[in-house]
Coordinates of N, CA, C and O in Angstrom, one line a residue:
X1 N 14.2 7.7 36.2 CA 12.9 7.5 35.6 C 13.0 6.4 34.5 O 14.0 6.3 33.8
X2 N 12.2 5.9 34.3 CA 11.6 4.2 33.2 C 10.7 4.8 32.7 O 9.7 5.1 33.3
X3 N 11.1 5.1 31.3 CA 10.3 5.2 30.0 C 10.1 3.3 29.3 O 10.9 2.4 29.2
X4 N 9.1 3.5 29.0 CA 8.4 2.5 27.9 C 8.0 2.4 27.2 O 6.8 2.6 27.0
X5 N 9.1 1.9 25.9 CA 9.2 2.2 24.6 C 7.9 1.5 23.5 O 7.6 0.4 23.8
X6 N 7.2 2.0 22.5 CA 6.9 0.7 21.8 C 7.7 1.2 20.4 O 8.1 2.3 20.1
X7 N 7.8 0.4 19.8 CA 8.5 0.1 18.2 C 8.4 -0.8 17.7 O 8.3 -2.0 18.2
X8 N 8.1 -0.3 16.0 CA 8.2 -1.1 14.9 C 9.1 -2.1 14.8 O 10.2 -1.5 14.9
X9 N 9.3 -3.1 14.6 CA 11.0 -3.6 14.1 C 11.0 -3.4 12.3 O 12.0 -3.0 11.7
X10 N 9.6 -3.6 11.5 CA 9.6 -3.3 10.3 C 9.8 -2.3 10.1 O 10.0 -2.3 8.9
X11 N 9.9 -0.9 10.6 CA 10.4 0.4 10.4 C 11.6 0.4 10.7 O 12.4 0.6 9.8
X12 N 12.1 0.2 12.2 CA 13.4 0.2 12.1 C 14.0 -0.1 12.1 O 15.1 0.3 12.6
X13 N 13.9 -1.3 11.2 CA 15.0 -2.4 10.4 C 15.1 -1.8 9.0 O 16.3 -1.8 8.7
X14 N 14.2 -1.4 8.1 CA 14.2 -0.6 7.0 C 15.2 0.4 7.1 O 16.1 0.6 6.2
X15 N 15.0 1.4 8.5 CA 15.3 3.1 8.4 C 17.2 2.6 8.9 O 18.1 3.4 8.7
X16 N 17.3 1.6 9.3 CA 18.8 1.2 9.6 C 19.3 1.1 7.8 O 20.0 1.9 7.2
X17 N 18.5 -0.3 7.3 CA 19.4 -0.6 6.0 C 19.1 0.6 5.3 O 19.8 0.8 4.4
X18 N 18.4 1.3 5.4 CA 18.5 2.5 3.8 C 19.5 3.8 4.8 O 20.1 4.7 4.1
X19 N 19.6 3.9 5.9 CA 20.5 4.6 6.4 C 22.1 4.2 5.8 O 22.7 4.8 4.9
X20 N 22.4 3.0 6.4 CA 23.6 2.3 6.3 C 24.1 2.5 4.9 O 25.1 3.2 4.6
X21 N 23.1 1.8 3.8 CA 23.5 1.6 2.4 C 23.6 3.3 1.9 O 24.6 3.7 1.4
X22 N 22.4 4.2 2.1 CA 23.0 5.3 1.7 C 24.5 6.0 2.2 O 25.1 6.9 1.6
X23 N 24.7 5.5 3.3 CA 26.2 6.2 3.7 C 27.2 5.7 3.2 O 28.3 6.3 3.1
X24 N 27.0 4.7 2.8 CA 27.6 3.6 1.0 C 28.0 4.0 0.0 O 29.0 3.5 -0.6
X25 N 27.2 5.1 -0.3 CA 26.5 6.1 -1.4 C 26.1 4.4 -2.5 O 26.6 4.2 -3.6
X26 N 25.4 3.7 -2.1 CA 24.7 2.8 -2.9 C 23.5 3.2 -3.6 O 22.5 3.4 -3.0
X27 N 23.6 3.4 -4.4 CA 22.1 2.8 -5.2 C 20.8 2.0 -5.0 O 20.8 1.0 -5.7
X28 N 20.1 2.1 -4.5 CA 19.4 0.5 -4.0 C 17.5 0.8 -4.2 O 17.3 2.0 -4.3
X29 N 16.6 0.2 -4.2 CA 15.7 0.0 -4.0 C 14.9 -0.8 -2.9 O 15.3 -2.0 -2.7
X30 N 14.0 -0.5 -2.4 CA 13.5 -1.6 -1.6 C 12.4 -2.2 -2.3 O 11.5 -1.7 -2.9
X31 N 12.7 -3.3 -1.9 CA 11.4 -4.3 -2.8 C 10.0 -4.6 -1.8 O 8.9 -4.2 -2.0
X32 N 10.5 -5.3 -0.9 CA 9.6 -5.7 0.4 C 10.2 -5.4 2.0 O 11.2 -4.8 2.3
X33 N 9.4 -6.1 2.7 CA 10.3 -6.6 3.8 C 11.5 -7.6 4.1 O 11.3 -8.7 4.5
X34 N 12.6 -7.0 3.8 CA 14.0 -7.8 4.2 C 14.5 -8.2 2.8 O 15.3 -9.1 2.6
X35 N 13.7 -7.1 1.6 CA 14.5 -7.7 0.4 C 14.4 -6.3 -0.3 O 13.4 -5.7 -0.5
X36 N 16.3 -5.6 -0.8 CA 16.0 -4.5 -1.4 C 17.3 -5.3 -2.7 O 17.8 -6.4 -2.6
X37 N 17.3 -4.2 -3.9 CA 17.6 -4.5 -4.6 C 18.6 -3.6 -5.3 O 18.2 -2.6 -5.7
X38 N 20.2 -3.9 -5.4 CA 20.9 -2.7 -5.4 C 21.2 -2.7 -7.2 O 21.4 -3.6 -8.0
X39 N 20.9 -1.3 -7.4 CA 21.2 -1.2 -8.6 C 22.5 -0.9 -9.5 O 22.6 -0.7 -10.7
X40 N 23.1 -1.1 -8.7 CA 24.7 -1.0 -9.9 C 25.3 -2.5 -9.0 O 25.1 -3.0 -7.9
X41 N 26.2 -2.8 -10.4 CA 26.8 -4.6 -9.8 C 28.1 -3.7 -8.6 O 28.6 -2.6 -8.8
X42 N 28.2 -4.8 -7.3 CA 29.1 -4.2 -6.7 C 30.3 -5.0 -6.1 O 30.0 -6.1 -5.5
X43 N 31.4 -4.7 -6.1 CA 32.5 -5.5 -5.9 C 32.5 -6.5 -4.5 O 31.6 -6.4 -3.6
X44 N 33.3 -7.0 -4.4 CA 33.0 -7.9 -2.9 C 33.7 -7.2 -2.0 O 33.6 -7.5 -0.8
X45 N 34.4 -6.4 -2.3 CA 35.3 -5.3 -1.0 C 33.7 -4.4 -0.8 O 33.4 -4.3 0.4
X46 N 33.0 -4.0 -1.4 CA 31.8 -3.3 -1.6 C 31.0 -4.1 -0.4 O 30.7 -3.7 0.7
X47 N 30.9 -5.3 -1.1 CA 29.7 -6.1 -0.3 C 30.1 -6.3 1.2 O 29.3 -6.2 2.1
X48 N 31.5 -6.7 1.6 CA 31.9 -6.9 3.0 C 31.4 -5.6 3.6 O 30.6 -5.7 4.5
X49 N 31.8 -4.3 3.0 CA 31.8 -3.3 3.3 C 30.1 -3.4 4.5 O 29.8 -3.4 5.7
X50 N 29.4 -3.5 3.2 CA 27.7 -3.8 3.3 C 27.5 -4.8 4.9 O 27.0 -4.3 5.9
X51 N 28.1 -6.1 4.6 CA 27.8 -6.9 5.3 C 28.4 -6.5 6.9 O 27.7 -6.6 7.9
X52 N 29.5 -6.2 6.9 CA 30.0 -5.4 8.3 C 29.1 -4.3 9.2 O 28.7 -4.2 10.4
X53 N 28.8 -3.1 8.0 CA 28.0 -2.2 8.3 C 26.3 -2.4 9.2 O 25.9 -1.8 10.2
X54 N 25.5 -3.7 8.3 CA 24.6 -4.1 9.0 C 24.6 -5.1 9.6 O 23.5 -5.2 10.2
X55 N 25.6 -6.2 9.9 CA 25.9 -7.0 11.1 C 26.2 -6.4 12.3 O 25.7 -7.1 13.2
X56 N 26.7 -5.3 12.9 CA 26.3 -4.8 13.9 C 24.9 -4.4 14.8 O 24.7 -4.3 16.0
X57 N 23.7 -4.4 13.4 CA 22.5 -4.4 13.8 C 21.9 -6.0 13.8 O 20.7 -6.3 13.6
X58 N 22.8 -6.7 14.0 CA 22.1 -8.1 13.7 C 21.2 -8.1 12.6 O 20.1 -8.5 12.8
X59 N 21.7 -7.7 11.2 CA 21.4 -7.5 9.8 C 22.2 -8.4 9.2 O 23.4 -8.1 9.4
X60 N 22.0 -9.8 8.1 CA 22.5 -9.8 7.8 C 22.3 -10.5 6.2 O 21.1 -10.9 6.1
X61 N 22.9 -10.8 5.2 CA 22.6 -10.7 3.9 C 22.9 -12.1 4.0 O 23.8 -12.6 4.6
X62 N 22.0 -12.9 3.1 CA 21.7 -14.6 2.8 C 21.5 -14.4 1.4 O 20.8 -13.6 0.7
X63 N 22.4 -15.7 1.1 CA 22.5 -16.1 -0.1 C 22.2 -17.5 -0.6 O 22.4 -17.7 -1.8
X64 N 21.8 -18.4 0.0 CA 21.5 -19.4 0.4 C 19.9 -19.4 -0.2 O 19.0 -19.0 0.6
X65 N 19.5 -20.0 -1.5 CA 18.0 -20.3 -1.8 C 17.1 -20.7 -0.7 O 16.0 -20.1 -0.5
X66 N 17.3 -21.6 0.0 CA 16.4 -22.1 1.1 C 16.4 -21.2 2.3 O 15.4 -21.0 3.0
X67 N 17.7 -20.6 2.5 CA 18.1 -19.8 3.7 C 17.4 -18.7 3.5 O 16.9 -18.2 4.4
X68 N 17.1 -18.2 1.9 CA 16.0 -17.0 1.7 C 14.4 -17.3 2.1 O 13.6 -16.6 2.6
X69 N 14.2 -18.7 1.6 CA 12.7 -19.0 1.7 C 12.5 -18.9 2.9 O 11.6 -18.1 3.4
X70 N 13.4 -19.8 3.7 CA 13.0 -19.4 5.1 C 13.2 -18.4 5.6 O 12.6 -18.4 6.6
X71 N 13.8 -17.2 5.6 CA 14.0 -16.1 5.9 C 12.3 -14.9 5.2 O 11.9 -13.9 5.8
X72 N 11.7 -15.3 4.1 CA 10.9 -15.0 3.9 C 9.6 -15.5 4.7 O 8.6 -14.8 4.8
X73 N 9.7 -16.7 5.0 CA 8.4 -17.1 5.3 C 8.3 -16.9 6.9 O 7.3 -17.4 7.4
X74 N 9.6 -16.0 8.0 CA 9.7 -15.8 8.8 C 9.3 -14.0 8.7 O 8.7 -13.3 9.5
X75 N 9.9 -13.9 7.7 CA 9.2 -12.0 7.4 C 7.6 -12.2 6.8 O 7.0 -11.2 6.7
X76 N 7.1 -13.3 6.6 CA 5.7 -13.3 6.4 C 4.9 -13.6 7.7 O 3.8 -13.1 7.8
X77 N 5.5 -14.3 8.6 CA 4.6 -14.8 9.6 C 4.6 -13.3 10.5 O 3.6 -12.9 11.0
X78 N 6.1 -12.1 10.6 CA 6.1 -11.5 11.5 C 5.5 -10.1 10.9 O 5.5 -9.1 11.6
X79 N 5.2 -10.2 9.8 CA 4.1 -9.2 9.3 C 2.4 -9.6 8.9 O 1.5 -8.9 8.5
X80 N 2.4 -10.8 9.2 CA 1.2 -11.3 9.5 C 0.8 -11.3 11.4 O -0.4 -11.0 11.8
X81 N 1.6 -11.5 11.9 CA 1.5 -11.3 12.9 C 1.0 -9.5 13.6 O 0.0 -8.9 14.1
X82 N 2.0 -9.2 13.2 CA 2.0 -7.9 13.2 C 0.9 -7.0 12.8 O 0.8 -5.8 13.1
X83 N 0.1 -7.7 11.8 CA -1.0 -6.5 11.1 C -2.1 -6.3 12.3 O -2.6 -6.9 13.3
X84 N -2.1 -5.0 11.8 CA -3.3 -4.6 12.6 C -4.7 -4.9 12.7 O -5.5 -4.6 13.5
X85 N -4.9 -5.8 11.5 CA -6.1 -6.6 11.3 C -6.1 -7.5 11.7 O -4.9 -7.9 11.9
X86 N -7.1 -8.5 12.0 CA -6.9 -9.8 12.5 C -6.7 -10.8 11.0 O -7.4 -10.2 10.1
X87 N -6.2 -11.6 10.6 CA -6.7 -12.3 9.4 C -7.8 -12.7 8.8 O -8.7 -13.1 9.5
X88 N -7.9 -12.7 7.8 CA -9.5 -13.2 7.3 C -9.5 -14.7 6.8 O -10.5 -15.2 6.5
X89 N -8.1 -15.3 6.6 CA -8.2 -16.6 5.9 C -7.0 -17.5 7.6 O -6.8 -17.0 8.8
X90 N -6.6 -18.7 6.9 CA -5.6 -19.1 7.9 C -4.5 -19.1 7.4 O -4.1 -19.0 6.2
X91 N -3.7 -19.1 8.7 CA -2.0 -19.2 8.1 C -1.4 -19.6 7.5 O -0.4 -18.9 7.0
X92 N -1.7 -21.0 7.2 CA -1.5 -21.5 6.0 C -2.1 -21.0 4.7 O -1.5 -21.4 3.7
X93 N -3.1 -20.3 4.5 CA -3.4 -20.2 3.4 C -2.6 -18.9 2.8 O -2.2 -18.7 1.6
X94 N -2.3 -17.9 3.9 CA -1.8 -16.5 4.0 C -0.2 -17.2 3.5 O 0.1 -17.1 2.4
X95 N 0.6 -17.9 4.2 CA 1.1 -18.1 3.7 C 1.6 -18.3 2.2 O 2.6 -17.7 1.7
X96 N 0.7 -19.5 1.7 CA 0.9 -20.6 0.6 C 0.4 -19.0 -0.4 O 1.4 -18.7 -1.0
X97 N -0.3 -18.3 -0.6 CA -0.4 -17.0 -1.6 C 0.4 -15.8 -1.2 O 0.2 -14.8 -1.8
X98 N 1.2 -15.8 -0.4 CA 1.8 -15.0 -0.1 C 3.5 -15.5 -1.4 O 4.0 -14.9 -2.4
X99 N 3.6 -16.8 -0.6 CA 5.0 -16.9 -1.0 C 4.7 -18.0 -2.4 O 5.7 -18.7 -2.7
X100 N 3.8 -18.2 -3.1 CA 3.6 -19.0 -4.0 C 4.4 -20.1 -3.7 O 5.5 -20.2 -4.2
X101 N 4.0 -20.9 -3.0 CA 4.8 -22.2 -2.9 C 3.6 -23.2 -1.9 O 3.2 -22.7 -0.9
X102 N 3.4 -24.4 -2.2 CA 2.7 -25.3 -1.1 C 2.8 -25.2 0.3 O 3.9 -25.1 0.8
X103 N 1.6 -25.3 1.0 CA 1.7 -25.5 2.4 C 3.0 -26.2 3.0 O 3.8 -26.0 3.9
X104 N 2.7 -27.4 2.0 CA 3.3 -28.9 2.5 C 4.5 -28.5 2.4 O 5.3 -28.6 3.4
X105 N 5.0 -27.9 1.4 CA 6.6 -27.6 0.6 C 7.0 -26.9 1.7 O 8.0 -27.4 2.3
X106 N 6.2 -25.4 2.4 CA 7.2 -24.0 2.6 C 6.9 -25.0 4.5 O 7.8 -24.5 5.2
X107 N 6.1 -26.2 5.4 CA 6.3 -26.4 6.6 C 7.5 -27.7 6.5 O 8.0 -28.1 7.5
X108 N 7.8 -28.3 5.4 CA 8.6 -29.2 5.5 C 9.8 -28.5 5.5 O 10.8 -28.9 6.1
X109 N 9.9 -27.8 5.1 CA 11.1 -27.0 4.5 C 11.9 -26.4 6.1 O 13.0 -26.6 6.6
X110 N 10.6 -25.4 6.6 CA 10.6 -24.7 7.7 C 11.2 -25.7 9.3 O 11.9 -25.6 10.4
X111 N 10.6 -26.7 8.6 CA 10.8 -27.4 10.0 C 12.2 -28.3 10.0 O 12.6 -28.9 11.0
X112 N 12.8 -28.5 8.7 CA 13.8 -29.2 8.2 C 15.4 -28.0 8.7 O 16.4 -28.4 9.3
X113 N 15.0 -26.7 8.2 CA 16.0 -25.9 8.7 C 16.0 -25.6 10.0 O 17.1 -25.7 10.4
X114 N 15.2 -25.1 10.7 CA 15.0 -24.3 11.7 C 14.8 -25.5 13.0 O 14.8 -25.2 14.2
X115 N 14.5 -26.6 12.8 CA 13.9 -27.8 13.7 C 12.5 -27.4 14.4 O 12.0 -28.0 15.4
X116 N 12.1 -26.5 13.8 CA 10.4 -26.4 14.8 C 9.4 -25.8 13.4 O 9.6 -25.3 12.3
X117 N 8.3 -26.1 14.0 CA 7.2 -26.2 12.8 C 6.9 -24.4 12.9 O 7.3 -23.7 13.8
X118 N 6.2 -24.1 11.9 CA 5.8 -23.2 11.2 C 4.7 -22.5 12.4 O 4.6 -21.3 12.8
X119 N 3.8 -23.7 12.8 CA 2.8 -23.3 13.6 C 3.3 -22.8 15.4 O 2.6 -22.1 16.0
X120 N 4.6 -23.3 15.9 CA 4.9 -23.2 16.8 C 6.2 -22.1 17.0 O 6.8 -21.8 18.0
X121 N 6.5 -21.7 15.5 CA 7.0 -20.3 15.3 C 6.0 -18.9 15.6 O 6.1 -18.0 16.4
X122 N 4.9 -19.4 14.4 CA 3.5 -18.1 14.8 C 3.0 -18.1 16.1 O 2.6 -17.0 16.5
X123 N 3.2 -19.2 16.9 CA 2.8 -19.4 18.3 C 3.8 -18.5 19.6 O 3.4 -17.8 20.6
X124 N 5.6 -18.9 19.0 CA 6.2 -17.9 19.7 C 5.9 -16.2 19.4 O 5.6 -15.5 20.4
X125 N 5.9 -15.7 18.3 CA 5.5 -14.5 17.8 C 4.4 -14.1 18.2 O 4.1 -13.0 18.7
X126 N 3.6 -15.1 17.9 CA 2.3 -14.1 18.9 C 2.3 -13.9 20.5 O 1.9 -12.9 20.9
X127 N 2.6 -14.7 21.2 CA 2.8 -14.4 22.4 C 4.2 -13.6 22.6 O 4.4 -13.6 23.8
X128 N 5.3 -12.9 21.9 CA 6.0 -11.7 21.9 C 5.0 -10.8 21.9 O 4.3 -10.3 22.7
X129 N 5.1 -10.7 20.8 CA 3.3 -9.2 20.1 C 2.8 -9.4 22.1 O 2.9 -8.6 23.0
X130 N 2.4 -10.5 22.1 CA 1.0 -10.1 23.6 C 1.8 -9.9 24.7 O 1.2 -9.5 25.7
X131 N 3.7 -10.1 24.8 CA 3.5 -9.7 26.2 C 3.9 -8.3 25.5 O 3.7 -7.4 26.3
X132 N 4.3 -7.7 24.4 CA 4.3 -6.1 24.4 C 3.7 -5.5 24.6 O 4.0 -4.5 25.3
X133 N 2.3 -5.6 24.0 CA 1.0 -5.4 24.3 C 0.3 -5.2 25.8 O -0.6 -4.5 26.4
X134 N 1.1 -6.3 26.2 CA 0.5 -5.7 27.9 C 1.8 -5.1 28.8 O 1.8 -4.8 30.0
X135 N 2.6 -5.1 28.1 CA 3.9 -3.8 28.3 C 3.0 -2.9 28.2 O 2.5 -2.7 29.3
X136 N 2.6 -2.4 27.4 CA 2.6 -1.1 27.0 C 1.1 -1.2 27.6 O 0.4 -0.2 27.3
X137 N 0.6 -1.8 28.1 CA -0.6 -1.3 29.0 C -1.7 -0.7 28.6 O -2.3 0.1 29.3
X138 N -2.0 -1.2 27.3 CA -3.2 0.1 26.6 C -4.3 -0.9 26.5 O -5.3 -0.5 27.1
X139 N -4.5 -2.4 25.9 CA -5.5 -3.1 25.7 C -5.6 -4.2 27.3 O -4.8 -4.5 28.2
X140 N -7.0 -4.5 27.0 CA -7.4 -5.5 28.0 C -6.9 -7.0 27.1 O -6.6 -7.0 25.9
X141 N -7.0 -8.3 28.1 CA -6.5 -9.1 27.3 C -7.7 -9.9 26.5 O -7.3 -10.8 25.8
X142 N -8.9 -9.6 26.4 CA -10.0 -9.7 25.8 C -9.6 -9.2 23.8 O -9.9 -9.8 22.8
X143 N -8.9 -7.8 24.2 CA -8.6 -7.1 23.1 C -7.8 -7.7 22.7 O -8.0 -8.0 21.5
X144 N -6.6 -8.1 23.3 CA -5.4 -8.2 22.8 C -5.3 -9.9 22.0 O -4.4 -10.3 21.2
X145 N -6.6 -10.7 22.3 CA -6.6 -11.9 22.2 C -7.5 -11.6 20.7 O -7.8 -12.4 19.8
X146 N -7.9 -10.4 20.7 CA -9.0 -10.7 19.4 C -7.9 -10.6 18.6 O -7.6 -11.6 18.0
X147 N -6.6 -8.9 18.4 CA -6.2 -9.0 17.9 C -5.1 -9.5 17.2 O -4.4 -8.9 16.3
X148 N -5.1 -11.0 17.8 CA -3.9 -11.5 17.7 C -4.6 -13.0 17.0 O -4.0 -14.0 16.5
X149 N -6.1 -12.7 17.0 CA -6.6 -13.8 16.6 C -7.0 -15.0 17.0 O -7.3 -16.0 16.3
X150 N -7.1 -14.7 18.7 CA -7.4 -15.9 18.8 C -8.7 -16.1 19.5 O -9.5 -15.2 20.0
X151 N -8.9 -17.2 19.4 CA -10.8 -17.7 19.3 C -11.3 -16.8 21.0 O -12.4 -16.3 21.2
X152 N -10.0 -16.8 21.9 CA -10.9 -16.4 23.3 C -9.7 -16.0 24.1 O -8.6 -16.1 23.7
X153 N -10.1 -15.5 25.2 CA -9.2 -15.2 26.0 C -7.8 -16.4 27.0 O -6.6 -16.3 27.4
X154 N -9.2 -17.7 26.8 CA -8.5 -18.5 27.7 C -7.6 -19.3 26.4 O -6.9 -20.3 26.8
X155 N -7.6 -19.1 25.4 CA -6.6 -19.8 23.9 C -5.4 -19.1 24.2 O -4.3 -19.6 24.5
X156 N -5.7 -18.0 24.2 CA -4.0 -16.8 24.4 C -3.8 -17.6 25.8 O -2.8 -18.3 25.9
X157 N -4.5 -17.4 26.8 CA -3.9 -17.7 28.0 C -3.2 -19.2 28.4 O -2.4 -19.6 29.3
X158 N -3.9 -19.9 27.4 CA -3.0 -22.1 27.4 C -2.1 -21.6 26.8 O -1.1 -21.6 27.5
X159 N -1.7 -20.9 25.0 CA -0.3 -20.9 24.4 C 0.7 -20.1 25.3 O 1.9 -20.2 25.3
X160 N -0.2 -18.8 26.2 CA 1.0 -18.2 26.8 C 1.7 -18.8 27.8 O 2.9 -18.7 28.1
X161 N 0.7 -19.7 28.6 CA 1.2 -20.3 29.8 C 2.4 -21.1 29.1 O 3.5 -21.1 29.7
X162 N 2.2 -21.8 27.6 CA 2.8 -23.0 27.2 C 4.3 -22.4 26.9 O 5.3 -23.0 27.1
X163 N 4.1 -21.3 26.3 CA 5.6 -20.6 26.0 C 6.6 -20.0 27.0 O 7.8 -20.1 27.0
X164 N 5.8 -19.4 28.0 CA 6.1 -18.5 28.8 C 6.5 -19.3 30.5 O 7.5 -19.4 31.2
X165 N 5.2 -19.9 30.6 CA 5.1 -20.9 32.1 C 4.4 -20.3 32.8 O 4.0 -21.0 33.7
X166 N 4.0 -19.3 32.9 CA 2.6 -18.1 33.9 C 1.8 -17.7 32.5 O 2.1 -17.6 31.3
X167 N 0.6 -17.4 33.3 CA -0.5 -17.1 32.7 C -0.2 -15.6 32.4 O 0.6 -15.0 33.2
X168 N -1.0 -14.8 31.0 CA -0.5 -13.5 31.0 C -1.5 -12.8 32.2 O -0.9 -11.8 32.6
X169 N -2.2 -13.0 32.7 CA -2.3 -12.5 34.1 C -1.6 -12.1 35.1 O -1.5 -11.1 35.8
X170 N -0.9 -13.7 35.1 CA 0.3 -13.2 35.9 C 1.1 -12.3 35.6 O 1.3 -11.2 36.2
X171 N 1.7 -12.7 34.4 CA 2.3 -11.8 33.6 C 2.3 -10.2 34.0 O 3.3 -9.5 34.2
X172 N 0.7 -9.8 34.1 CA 1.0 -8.6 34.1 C 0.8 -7.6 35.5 O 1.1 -6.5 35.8
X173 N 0.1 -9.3 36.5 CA 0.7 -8.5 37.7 C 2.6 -8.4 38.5 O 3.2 -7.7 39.4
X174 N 2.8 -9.2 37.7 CA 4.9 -8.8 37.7 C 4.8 -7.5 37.2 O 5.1 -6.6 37.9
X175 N 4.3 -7.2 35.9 CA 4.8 -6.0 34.9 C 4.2 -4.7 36.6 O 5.1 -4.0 37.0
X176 N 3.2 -4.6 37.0 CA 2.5 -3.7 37.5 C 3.4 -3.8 39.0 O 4.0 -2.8 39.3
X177 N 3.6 -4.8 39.8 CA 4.7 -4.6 40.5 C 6.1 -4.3 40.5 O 6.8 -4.0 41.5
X178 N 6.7 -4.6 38.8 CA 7.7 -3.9 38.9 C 7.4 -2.4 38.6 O 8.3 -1.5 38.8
X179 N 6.4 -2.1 38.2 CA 6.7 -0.6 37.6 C 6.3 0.6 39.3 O 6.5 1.8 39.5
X180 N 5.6 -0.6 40.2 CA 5.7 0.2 41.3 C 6.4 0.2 41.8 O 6.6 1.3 42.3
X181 N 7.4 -0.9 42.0 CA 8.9 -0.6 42.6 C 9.5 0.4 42.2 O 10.0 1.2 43.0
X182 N 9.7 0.4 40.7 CA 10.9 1.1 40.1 C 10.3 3.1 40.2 O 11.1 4.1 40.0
X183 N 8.6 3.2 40.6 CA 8.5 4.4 41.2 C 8.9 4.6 42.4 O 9.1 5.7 42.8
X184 N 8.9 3.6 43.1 CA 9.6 3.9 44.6 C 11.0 4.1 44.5 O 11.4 5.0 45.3
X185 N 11.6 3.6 43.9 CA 13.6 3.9 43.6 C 13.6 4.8 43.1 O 14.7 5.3 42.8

């Protein structure tokens, strides 16, 4: 039998690091998403200790000023993405008050490290979010396009084709023929 999971990653990326660091017996706080703050100074046999423990979850600790920014403005886009509301301003602007720093500053920056722009990151991420969304088989893509923000059905359906190469239509008649196969096996 094929169960079909859905999950947080902002939950269960949390419930890992405060699992891990408490088995540490650390001290720590969490501040936000992907930033906690440990309260007693700790030795670097300590920190390996840390850094081994959550690199197995593909967790891992940056120290790197730019390597943080961008690592923040990637935990902004995928909790922006992720809200259950649609946005009320644009990305850019959610951004630029989010992380106090210029549009111009936080996409030059983005696209200097990572080699792809800011907008074509939010673009992969939301079409993740939409094909889980039609995994999990609960919204029409009418819904799934409002809440992901986009102006119409056929907007979601040009970026998905563009990421993906099939339309999420298609998309979801694979999903519905594999799930009748895998009832027949």
């Amino acid at each position: 039998m094929k169960a079909y999971l859905k999950f947080d990653y902002t939950i269960l990326t949390k419930k890992i690091v405060e699992e891990k660091l408490a088995a540490l017996n650390l001290k720590f706080s969490v501040i936000g998403f992907g930033e906690i703050e440990l309260q007693d100074t700790i030795s670097n046999e300590k920190l390996e200790l840390i850094t081994t423990a959550l690199s197995e979850y593909g967790i891992e600790i940056i120290e790197n000023q730019k390597s943080i920014l961008i690592q923040k403005i990637k935990d902004t886009i995928t909790e922006m993405v992720n809200s259950e509301e649609p946005l009320s301003v644009k990305s850019s602007v959610y951004l630029t008050e989010k992380l106090n720093h210029s549009y111009g500053y936080l996409s030059n920056l983005f696209s200097e490290v990572t080699y792809t722009s800011i907008e074509n990151f939010i673009m992969i991420q939301k079409i993740e979010l939409a094909k889980n969304l039609i995994l999990n088989n609960q919204l029409t893509l009418t819904e799934i396009a409002y809440q992901l923000n986009y102006s119409s059905v056929a907007h979601l359906s040009t970026q998905f084709k563009k990421i993906t190469g099939i339309t999420p239509s298609a998309f979801q008649r694979i999903i519905a023929k594999r799930r009748v196969q895998s009832l027949k096996n």
